[in-house]
Coordinates of C-alpha atoms in Angstrom, one line a residue:
Chain A
X559 CA 212.7 132.2 125.3
X560 CA 214.0 131.8 128.8
X561 CA 212.0 130.0 131.4
X562 CA 212.8 130.0 135.0
X563 CA 213.2 126.3 135.8
X564 CA 212.1 126.8 139.4
X565 CA 208.8 128.3 138.5
X566 CA 206.9 125.1 137.7
X567 CA 208.4 123.4 140.7
X568 CA 207.4 126.2 143.0
X569 CA 203.9 126.4 141.6
X570 CA 203.4 122.7 142.0
X571 CA 204.7 122.9 145.6
X572 CA 202.4 125.9 146.4
X573 CA 199.5 124.1 145.0
X574 CA 200.2 121.0 147.1
X575 CA 200.3 123.1 150.2
X576 CA 197.1 124.9 149.2
X577 CA 195.3 121.5 148.8
X578 CA 196.7 120.2 152.1
X579 CA 195.4 123.3 153.8
X580 CA 192.0 123.2 152.2
X581 CA 191.6 119.5 153.1
X582 CA 192.7 120.2 156.7
X583 CA 190.2 123.0 157.1
X584 CA 187.5 120.9 155.6
X585 CA 188.3 118.0 158.0
X586 CA 188.5 120.4 160.9
X587 CA 185.2 122.0 160.1
X588 CA 183.5 118.6 159.5
X589 CA 184.7 117.3 162.9
X590 CA 183.7 120.5 164.6
X591 CA 180.2 120.2 163.2
X592 CA 180.2 116.5 164.2
X593 CA 180.6 117.3 167.9
X594 CA 178.3 120.4 168.1
X595 CA 174.5 120.3 168.0
X596 CA 172.2 120.0 166.2
X597 CA 172.9 116.3 165.6
X598 CA 171.3 114.2 162.9
X599 CA 171.1 110.7 164.5
X600 CA 168.8 109.4 161.7
X601 CA 171.4 110.3 159.0
X602 CA 174.3 109.0 161.0
X603 CA 172.5 105.7 161.4
X604 CA 171.7 105.5 157.7
X605 CA 175.3 106.2 156.8
X606 CA 176.5 103.6 159.3
X607 CA 174.3 101.0 157.7
X608 CA 175.5 102.1 154.2
X609 CA 179.1 102.2 155.1
X610 CA 179.3 99.4 157.6
X611 CA 176.6 96.8 156.9
X612 CA 176.5 96.9 153.1
X613 CA 180.3 96.7 153.0
X614 CA 180.3 93.4 154.8
X615 CA 180.1 91.1 151.7
X616 CA 183.0 92.9 149.9
X617 CA 185.1 93.0 153.0
X618 CA 184.2 89.4 154.0
X619 CA 185.1 88.0 150.6
X620 CA 188.4 89.9 150.5
X621 CA 189.3 88.7 154.0
X622 CA 188.5 85.1 153.5
X623 CA 190.6 84.8 150.3
X624 CA 193.4 86.9 151.8
X625 CA 193.6 84.4 154.7
X626 CA 193.5 81.4 152.4
X627 CA 196.2 82.6 150.1
X628 CA 198.3 83.6 153.0
X629 CA 198.1 80.1 154.5
X630 CA 199.0 78.5 151.2
X631 CA 201.9 80.8 150.4
X632 CA 203.4 80.6 153.8
X633 CA 203.2 76.9 153.7
X634 CA 205.2 76.8 150.5
X635 CA 207.8 79.0 152.0
X636 CA 208.0 77.5 155.5
X637 CA 207.9 73.9 154.4
X638 CA 211.4 74.4 152.7
X639 CA 212.9 74.7 156.2
X640 CA 210.4 72.6 158.1
X641 CA 208.8 75.5 159.9
X642 CA 205.2 74.6 158.9
X643 CA 204.2 75.2 162.5
X644 CA 204.6 78.9 162.1
X645 CA 201.8 79.2 159.6
X646 CA 199.1 79.9 162.2
X647 CA 201.3 82.6 163.6
X648 CA 202.0 84.2 160.2
X649 CA 198.4 84.2 159.2
X650 CA 197.0 85.8 162.3
X651 CA 199.7 88.4 162.6
X652 CA 199.6 89.4 159.0
X653 CA 195.8 89.6 159.0
X654 CA 195.3 91.6 162.2
X655 CA 198.2 93.9 161.8
X656 CA 198.2 94.6 158.1
X657 CA 196.1 92.8 155.6
X658 CA 192.8 93.2 157.5
X659 CA 192.9 97.0 157.8
X660 CA 194.7 97.7 154.5
X661 CA 192.7 95.4 152.2
X662 CA 189.4 96.3 153.8
X663 CA 190.4 99.9 153.6
X664 CA 191.2 99.7 149.9
X665 CA 188.1 97.8 149.0
X666 CA 185.9 100.1 150.9
X667 CA 187.7 103.1 149.4
X668 CA 186.5 101.9 146.1
X669 CA 183.0 101.2 147.3
X670 CA 182.3 104.0 149.7
X671 CA 184.7 106.7 148.5
X672 CA 183.3 106.6 145.0
X673 CA 179.6 106.6 146.1
X674 CA 180.1 109.4 148.6
X675 CA 181.9 111.6 146.0
X676 CA 179.3 110.8 143.4
X677 CA 176.4 111.5 145.7
X678 CA 177.7 114.7 147.2
X679 CA 179.1 115.8 143.9
X680 CA 175.7 115.4 142.2
X681 CA 174.1 117.3 145.0
X682 CA 176.6 120.1 144.5
X683 CA 176.0 120.4 140.7
X684 CA 172.2 120.2 141.0
X685 CA 172.3 123.0 143.6
X686 CA 171.0 120.7 146.4
X687 CA 173.8 121.8 148.7
X688 CA 172.8 125.4 148.1
X689 CA 169.2 124.4 148.8
X690 CA 170.2 123.0 152.1
X691 CA 171.7 126.4 153.1
X692 CA 168.5 128.2 152.2
X693 CA 166.5 125.7 154.3
X694 CA 168.3 126.6 157.5
X695 CA 170.6 123.5 157.3
X696 CA 174.3 123.6 157.3
X697 CA 175.5 121.2 154.6
X698 CA 178.8 120.5 156.5
X699 CA 176.7 119.4 159.5
X700 CA 174.0 117.6 157.5
X701 CA 176.1 115.9 154.8
X702 CA 179.7 115.8 155.8
X703 CA 179.7 115.3 159.6
X704 CA 177.5 112.1 159.7
X705 CA 179.6 110.5 157.0
X706 CA 182.8 111.2 158.9
X707 CA 181.4 109.8 162.1
X708 CA 180.1 106.7 160.2
X709 CA 183.5 106.2 158.6
X710 CA 185.4 106.6 161.8
X711 CA 183.2 104.2 163.8
X712 CA 182.2 101.6 161.3
X713 CA 185.6 100.8 159.9
X714 CA 187.1 99.3 163.1
X715 CA 184.0 97.1 163.4
X716 CA 184.4 96.0 159.7
X717 CA 188.0 95.3 160.2
X718 CA 187.4 93.3 163.4
X719 CA 185.0 91.1 161.4
X720 CA 187.5 90.9 158.5
X721 CA 190.2 89.8 161.0
X722 CA 188.0 86.9 162.2
X723 CA 187.0 85.9 158.7
X724 CA 190.6 86.1 157.5
X725 CA 191.9 83.9 160.2
X726 CA 189.0 81.5 159.4
X727 CA 190.1 81.5 155.8
X728 CA 193.6 80.5 156.8
X729 CA 192.2 77.8 159.1
X730 CA 190.2 76.3 156.3
X731 CA 193.2 75.9 154.0
X732 CA 195.5 74.7 156.8
X733 CA 193.1 72.1 158.1
X734 CA 191.3 70.9 154.9
X735 CA 194.1 71.3 152.4
X736 CA 197.4 71.1 154.2
X737 CA 196.2 68.5 156.8
X738 CA 196.8 70.4 160.0
X739 CA 195.0 69.5 163.2
X740 CA 192.2 72.0 163.6
X741 CA 192.3 72.4 167.4
X742 CA 196.1 72.6 167.3
X743 CA 196.0 75.3 164.7
X744 CA 193.5 77.4 166.7
X745 CA 195.6 76.9 169.8
X746 CA 198.7 78.3 168.0
X747 CA 196.7 81.2 166.6
X748 CA 195.5 82.3 170.0
X749 CA 198.9 81.7 171.6
X750 CA 200.7 84.1 169.4
X751 CA 198.1 86.8 169.2
X752 CA 198.5 89.7 171.5
X753 CA 196.0 92.5 172.3
X754 CA 198.4 95.0 170.8
X755 CA 198.2 93.3 167.3
X756 CA 194.5 93.6 167.1
X757 CA 194.4 97.1 168.7
X758 CA 196.9 98.5 166.2
X759 CA 194.9 97.1 163.4
X760 CA 191.7 98.7 164.7
X761 CA 193.4 102.1 165.2
X762 CA 194.6 101.9 161.6
X763 CA 191.0 101.0 160.6
X764 CA 189.6 104.1 162.2
X765 CA 192.2 106.3 160.5
X766 CA 191.5 104.7 157.1
X767 CA 187.7 105.0 157.6
X768 CA 188.2 108.7 158.3
X769 CA 190.4 109.1 155.2
X770 CA 187.9 107.4 152.9
X771 CA 184.9 109.4 154.2
X772 CA 186.9 112.6 154.2
X773 CA 188.2 112.2 150.6
X774 CA 184.7 111.2 149.3
X775 CA 183.1 114.2 151.0
X776 CA 185.8 116.7 150.1
X777 CA 186.0 115.8 146.5
X778 CA 182.3 115.6 146.1
X779 CA 181.7 118.8 148.0
X780 CA 184.1 120.7 145.8
X781 CA 183.1 119.2 142.4
X782 CA 182.5 121.7 139.6
X783 CA 180.7 121.6 136.4
X784 CA 178.3 118.8 135.3
X785 CA 178.6 115.1 134.9
X786 CA 182.3 115.4 134.0
X787 CA 183.1 117.2 137.2
X788 CA 181.3 114.6 139.3
X789 CA 183.2 111.8 137.4
X790 CA 186.5 113.6 138.2
X791 CA 185.5 114.0 141.8
X792 CA 184.8 110.3 142.0
X793 CA 188.1 109.3 140.5
X794 CA 190.0 111.7 142.7
X795 CA 188.3 110.5 145.8
X796 CA 189.2 106.8 145.2
X797 CA 192.7 107.5 144.1
X798 CA 193.6 109.9 146.8
X799 CA 192.1 107.7 149.6
X800 CA 194.0 104.7 148.3
X801 CA 197.2 106.5 148.3
X802 CA 196.6 108.2 151.7
X803 CA 195.7 104.8 153.2
X804 CA 199.0 103.2 152.0
X805 CA 201.0 106.2 153.2
X806 CA 199.4 106.5 156.6
X807 CA 199.7 102.8 157.0
X808 CA 203.4 103.1 156.9
X809 CA 203.4 106.1 159.3
X810 CA 201.1 104.3 161.8
X811 CA 203.2 101.1 161.6
X812 CA 206.3 103.1 162.5
X813 CA 204.5 104.7 165.4
X814 CA 203.2 101.4 166.8
X815 CA 206.1 99.1 166.3
X816 CA 209.3 101.0 166.0
X817 CA 209.8 101.4 169.8
Chain B
X1042 CA 159.0 150.3 158.7
X1043 CA 158.4 153.1 156.3
X1044 CA 161.0 153.5 153.7
X1045 CA 163.7 151.0 154.7
X1046 CA 163.8 148.6 151.7
X1047 CA 163.6 144.9 152.4
X1048 CA 166.7 144.3 150.4
X1049 CA 169.2 147.0 149.7
X1050 CA 172.3 146.3 147.5
X1051 CA 175.1 148.8 147.1
X1052 CA 178.1 148.5 144.9
X1053 CA 178.2 144.7 144.7
X1054 CA 181.4 143.6 142.9
X1055 CA 182.4 140.0 142.2
X1056 CA 185.1 138.6 140.0
X1057 CA 186.0 134.9 139.4
X1058 CA 189.8 135.0 138.7
X1059 CA 190.2 137.6 136.0
X1060 CA 186.6 137.4 134.9
X1061 CA 184.6 140.3 136.3
X1062 CA 181.0 139.3 136.7
X1063 CA 179.5 142.1 138.8
X1064 CA 181.0 145.6 138.8
X1065 CA 178.8 147.6 141.2
X1066 CA 175.2 146.4 141.4
X1067 CA 172.8 148.8 143.1
X1068 CA 169.3 147.6 143.7
X1069 CA 166.5 148.1 146.2
X1070 CA 163.6 145.8 146.7
X1071 CA 160.8 147.3 148.8
X1072 CA 158.7 145.5 151.3
X1073 CA 156.1 143.3 149.6
X1074 CA 157.4 144.2 146.2
X1075 CA 158.1 141.8 143.4
X1076 CA 161.3 142.7 141.4
X1077 CA 162.5 140.8 138.4
X1078 CA 166.1 141.1 137.3
X1079 CA 166.4 140.4 133.5
X1080 CA 169.5 140.0 131.5
X1081 CA 171.2 137.6 129.1
X1082 CA 172.9 134.3 130.0
X1083 CA 176.1 134.8 132.0
X1084 CA 175.5 138.4 132.9
X1085 CA 175.6 137.7 136.7
X1086 CA 172.0 137.3 137.6
X1087 CA 172.6 134.1 139.6
X1088 CA 175.7 135.6 141.2
X1089 CA 173.6 138.5 142.4
X1090 CA 171.1 136.2 143.9
X1091 CA 173.7 134.0 145.5
X1092 CA 175.4 137.1 147.0
X1093 CA 172.2 138.0 148.9
X1094 CA 171.7 134.4 150.0
X1095 CA 175.2 134.2 151.3
X1096 CA 176.1 131.3 149.0
X1097 CA 178.8 133.6 147.5
X1098 CA 180.7 136.4 149.2
X1099 CA 181.0 139.5 147.1
X1100 CA 184.5 141.1 146.7
X1101 CA 183.1 144.4 147.8
X1102 CA 179.8 146.2 148.4
X1103 CA 177.0 145.8 150.9
X1104 CA 173.8 143.8 151.0
X1105 CA 171.3 144.9 153.7
X1106 CA 168.3 142.9 154.6
X1107 CA 165.8 145.0 156.7
X1108 CA 168.6 147.6 157.1
X1109 CA 171.1 145.1 158.5
X1110 CA 174.3 144.4 156.5
X1111 CA 174.6 140.7 155.9
X1112 CA 177.9 140.6 154.2
X1113 CA 180.6 139.1 156.4
X1114 CA 178.2 138.3 159.3
X1115 CA 178.8 135.3 161.5
X1116 CA 177.3 131.9 160.9
X1117 CA 174.7 132.2 163.6
X1118 CA 173.4 135.6 162.4
X1119 CA 173.5 134.4 158.8
X1120 CA 171.3 131.5 159.8
X1121 CA 168.9 133.8 161.5
X1122 CA 168.7 135.9 158.3
X1123 CA 168.3 132.9 156.1
X1124 CA 165.3 131.8 158.2
X1125 CA 163.2 134.4 156.4
X1126 CA 164.3 133.4 153.0
X1127 CA 162.8 130.9 150.6
X1128 CA 164.3 130.0 147.3
X1129 CA 163.0 128.2 144.2
X1130 CA 166.0 126.8 142.4
X1131 CA 166.4 126.6 138.6
X1132 CA 166.4 122.8 138.4
X1133 CA 164.2 122.4 141.5
X1134 CA 167.1 121.2 143.5
X1135 CA 164.9 118.7 145.3
X1136 CA 166.7 116.2 147.6
X1137 CA 166.4 113.1 145.6
X1138 CA 167.0 110.8 148.6
X1139 CA 164.0 112.1 150.4
X1140 CA 160.3 111.7 149.6
X1141 CA 158.3 114.7 148.4
X1142 CA 156.7 115.4 151.8
X1143 CA 160.1 115.5 153.5
X1144 CA 161.4 117.8 150.8
X1145 CA 158.5 120.2 151.3
X1146 CA 158.8 120.3 155.1
X1147 CA 162.6 120.2 155.2
X1148 CA 163.0 123.8 156.4
X1149 CA 160.3 123.4 159.0
X1150 CA 161.8 120.2 160.3
X1151 CA 165.2 121.9 160.4
X1152 CA 163.9 124.8 162.4
X1153 CA 161.9 122.4 164.6
X1154 CA 158.7 124.2 163.7
X1155 CA 156.9 120.8 163.1
X1156 CA 157.4 117.2 164.1
X1157 CA 158.1 114.3 161.8
X1158 CA 154.6 113.0 162.6
X1159 CA 152.9 116.2 161.5
X1160 CA 155.1 116.7 158.5
X1161 CA 153.3 114.7 155.9
X1162 CA 150.0 116.4 156.7
X1163 CA 151.6 119.9 156.5
X1164 CA 153.3 119.0 153.3
X1165 CA 149.9 118.0 151.7
X1166 CA 148.6 121.4 152.7
X1167 CA 151.5 123.2 151.1
X1168 CA 151.3 121.0 148.0
X1169 CA 147.6 121.9 147.6
X1170 CA 148.7 125.6 147.5
X1171 CA 150.7 124.8 144.3
X1172 CA 147.9 122.6 142.8
X1173 CA 149.3 119.2 143.6
X1174 CA 147.2 116.5 145.2
X1175 CA 148.0 114.4 148.3
X1176 CA 149.3 111.3 146.4
X1177 CA 152.4 113.3 145.3
X1178 CA 153.6 113.6 148.9
X1179 CA 154.7 110.0 149.1
X1180 CA 156.5 109.9 145.7
X1181 CA 160.2 110.4 145.3
X1182 CA 161.4 113.4 143.3
X1183 CA 162.7 111.3 140.5
X1184 CA 159.2 110.0 139.8
X1185 CA 157.9 113.6 139.0
X1186 CA 157.9 115.4 135.7
X1187 CA 159.8 118.7 135.3
X1188 CA 156.8 120.8 135.9
X1189 CA 155.8 118.9 139.0
X1190 CA 159.3 119.2 140.4
X1191 CA 159.1 122.9 139.9
X1192 CA 155.8 123.0 141.8
X1193 CA 157.2 120.9 144.7
X1194 CA 160.2 123.2 144.7
X1195 CA 157.8 126.1 145.0
X1196 CA 155.9 124.4 147.8
X1197 CA 159.2 123.9 149.6
X1198 CA 160.2 127.5 149.1
X1199 CA 157.0 128.8 150.6
X1200 CA 156.6 126.2 153.3
X1201 CA 158.2 128.1 156.1
X1202 CA 156.2 131.3 155.3
X1203 CA 159.3 133.2 154.2
X1204 CA 159.4 137.0 154.1
X1205 CA 161.5 137.0 151.0
X1206 CA 161.3 134.5 148.2
X1207 CA 163.9 134.2 145.5
X1208 CA 163.0 132.7 142.1
X1209 CA 165.9 131.5 139.9
X1210 CA 164.7 131.2 136.3
X1211 CA 161.4 129.7 137.4
X1212 CA 160.2 129.0 133.9
X1213 CA 163.3 127.7 132.3
X1214 CA 162.9 124.2 130.7
X1215 CA 159.1 124.2 130.9
X1216 CA 156.7 124.3 128.0
X1217 CA 154.8 127.6 127.5
X1218 CA 151.6 126.4 129.2
X1219 CA 153.4 125.0 132.2
X1220 CA 155.5 128.1 132.3
X1221 CA 152.4 130.2 132.6
X1222 CA 150.9 127.9 135.2
X1223 CA 154.1 128.4 137.3
X1224 CA 154.0 132.2 136.7
X1225 CA 150.4 132.3 138.0
X1226 CA 151.4 130.2 141.0
X1227 CA 154.3 132.5 141.8
X1228 CA 152.0 135.5 141.8
X1229 CA 149.3 133.7 143.8
X1230 CA 151.5 132.2 146.5
X1231 CA 153.7 135.3 147.0
X1232 CA 150.5 137.2 147.6
X1233 CA 149.1 134.6 149.9
X1234 CA 152.2 134.5 152.1
X1235 CA 152.6 138.2 151.6
X1236 CA 156.3 137.9 150.7
X1237 CA 158.7 140.2 149.0
X1238 CA 159.9 138.5 145.8
X1239 CA 163.1 138.8 143.8
X1240 CA 163.3 136.8 140.6
X1241 CA 165.8 136.4 137.9
X1242 CA 164.8 135.3 134.4
X1243 CA 165.4 135.9 130.7
X1244 CA 161.8 134.9 129.9
X1245 CA 160.1 138.2 129.2
X1246 CA 156.6 136.7 129.4
X1247 CA 157.4 135.5 132.8
X1248 CA 159.0 138.8 133.9
X1249 CA 155.9 140.8 132.7
X1250 CA 153.6 138.6 134.6
X1251 CA 155.3 138.3 138.0
X1252 CA 157.1 141.7 138.3
X1253 CA 156.0 145.0 139.9
X1254 CA 159.3 146.4 138.9
X1255 CA 162.0 145.2 136.4
X1256 CA 165.7 145.8 136.5
X1257 CA 168.0 144.9 133.7
X1258 CA 171.5 143.6 134.4
X1259 CA 174.1 144.2 131.7
X1260 CA 177.9 143.9 132.0
X1261 CA 177.8 143.7 135.8
X1262 CA 175.6 146.7 136.4
X1263 CA 171.9 147.5 136.6
X1264 CA 171.5 149.6 133.5
X1265 CA 167.8 150.3 133.8
X1266 CA 165.1 149.8 136.3
X1267 CA 161.5 150.8 136.4
X1268 CA 157.9 149.7 136.8
X1269 CA 156.8 146.9 134.6
X1270 CA 154.5 149.2 132.6
X1271 CA 157.4 151.3 131.5
X1272 CA 159.4 148.4 130.0
X1273 CA 158.1 148.9 126.5
X1274 CA 159.1 152.6 126.4
X1275 CA 162.1 152.5 128.6
X1276 CA 164.1 154.7 126.2
X1277 CA 167.0 152.4 126.7
X1278 CA 168.2 150.7 123.6
X1279 CA 169.8 147.8 125.5
X1280 CA 166.5 147.1 127.1
X1281 CA 164.6 147.4 123.8
X1282 CA 166.9 145.0 122.2
X1283 CA 166.6 142.5 125.0
X1284 CA 162.8 142.5 125.4
X1285 CA 162.3 142.3 121.7
X1286 CA 164.9 139.5 121.4
X1287 CA 166.8 141.1 118.4
X1288 CA 170.2 139.8 117.4
X1289 CA 171.2 143.3 116.2
X1290 CA 171.8 146.1 118.6
X1291 CA 174.2 147.4 121.2
X1292 CA 174.4 144.1 123.0
X1293 CA 176.9 141.9 121.3
X1294 CA 176.7 138.2 122.0
X1295 CA 180.1 136.6 122.5
X1296 CA 179.1 133.6 120.4
X1297 CA 179.1 135.6 117.2
X1298 CA 182.7 136.9 117.7

């Protein structure tokens, strides 16, 4: 039996392009519905509370421990060449530029991506999405657009809060464990921080929020079969949003800081 | 008016991959008429219904509603057509994040035909039509039994006074008595709102009760249709086998292969 070795490669590649195309059209259609009336302010608000407010504990805990570990680890490193003074600098830059958006993004991908995919997936397999269509409601507009808006807007706010909590975590360890002067530490933190550091983190956050909401909605919306299909959609949503977050993080970092 | 059928299907074909589900369905449903499509599981009854609703796009063929072809029409026109539809889904398909009253008035709210303040009261009216009392309006769908969910689904389907109501296996999963209650309700409410009805079922008791006319779908085609009174002497051996529920006959079930 002869098999063309290029066949499976070609098939995988074509599938990949097909998926990218489908996700792009889905995202485009979702955004188009988000900017065109009718709007659903009530649902947007509910999603904002779900995605934003209820993610605060998870994001806050992640940020505070990330900041604490960062202070501790950089102290170990920097004390070897007597550069302990740079800890405040390292903590604040790492948190605002990278760890804030990425860690918050990954945590919320697990929390929100999974619940979006499971909710919309269940609505799909129980025909609730079809029911929306028969009740003069466009499911893209009613289900997908509000979640995309909520992801896009709430993530930067979450990350801003995570930044503050993360720096605070570093401060606690530096002051109470490593014996730094508190006022001095805060002064150093503010001295080094530029607007661009925070801004780049917030832009990343908006992109990550969009990715998480998009992947949750896309996989849920296209789930097939019963409980198993919904389970698969949930897994795919979380895995794909985590991978996309890490990939786009690199691309965004390149764009911001390579010049 | 006159002899334009409410729904006119011609040559509807639909295949999923290599699996051909519909291979040329022709069916007319007259104004105010109740037509029931019968057929075994997996013969494409749901696909037929979804093709009319625009939830699926047939590979070929036309579906006309009031003489207007709805296949391939734009989103705005589609929405206009869908305004006159109501549908009772097999599992009810109630929105489980919303209370019963909001479920019932969902279509009305979406079309801005009532305000949120008036909605609970309107929903109580509609619930009364399907024999449910006012308390139910403030429950969540998950707190209802299967029969009650069907009734709420029915109330939602008729809430916007549709011209055409679709019933997808309205009695599946219900006990015989509740099934009969639902059948009675379907007959009653379709008369009350004066709607054209198209149902799909494999429950013959239900079909006999709610149909003016019965059509049988087999291997992607309508193989027989006629008034409900003729079903017992259709002269079609496929129909005979189906309505008598015999394992032997021209219809071979795939499970026995």
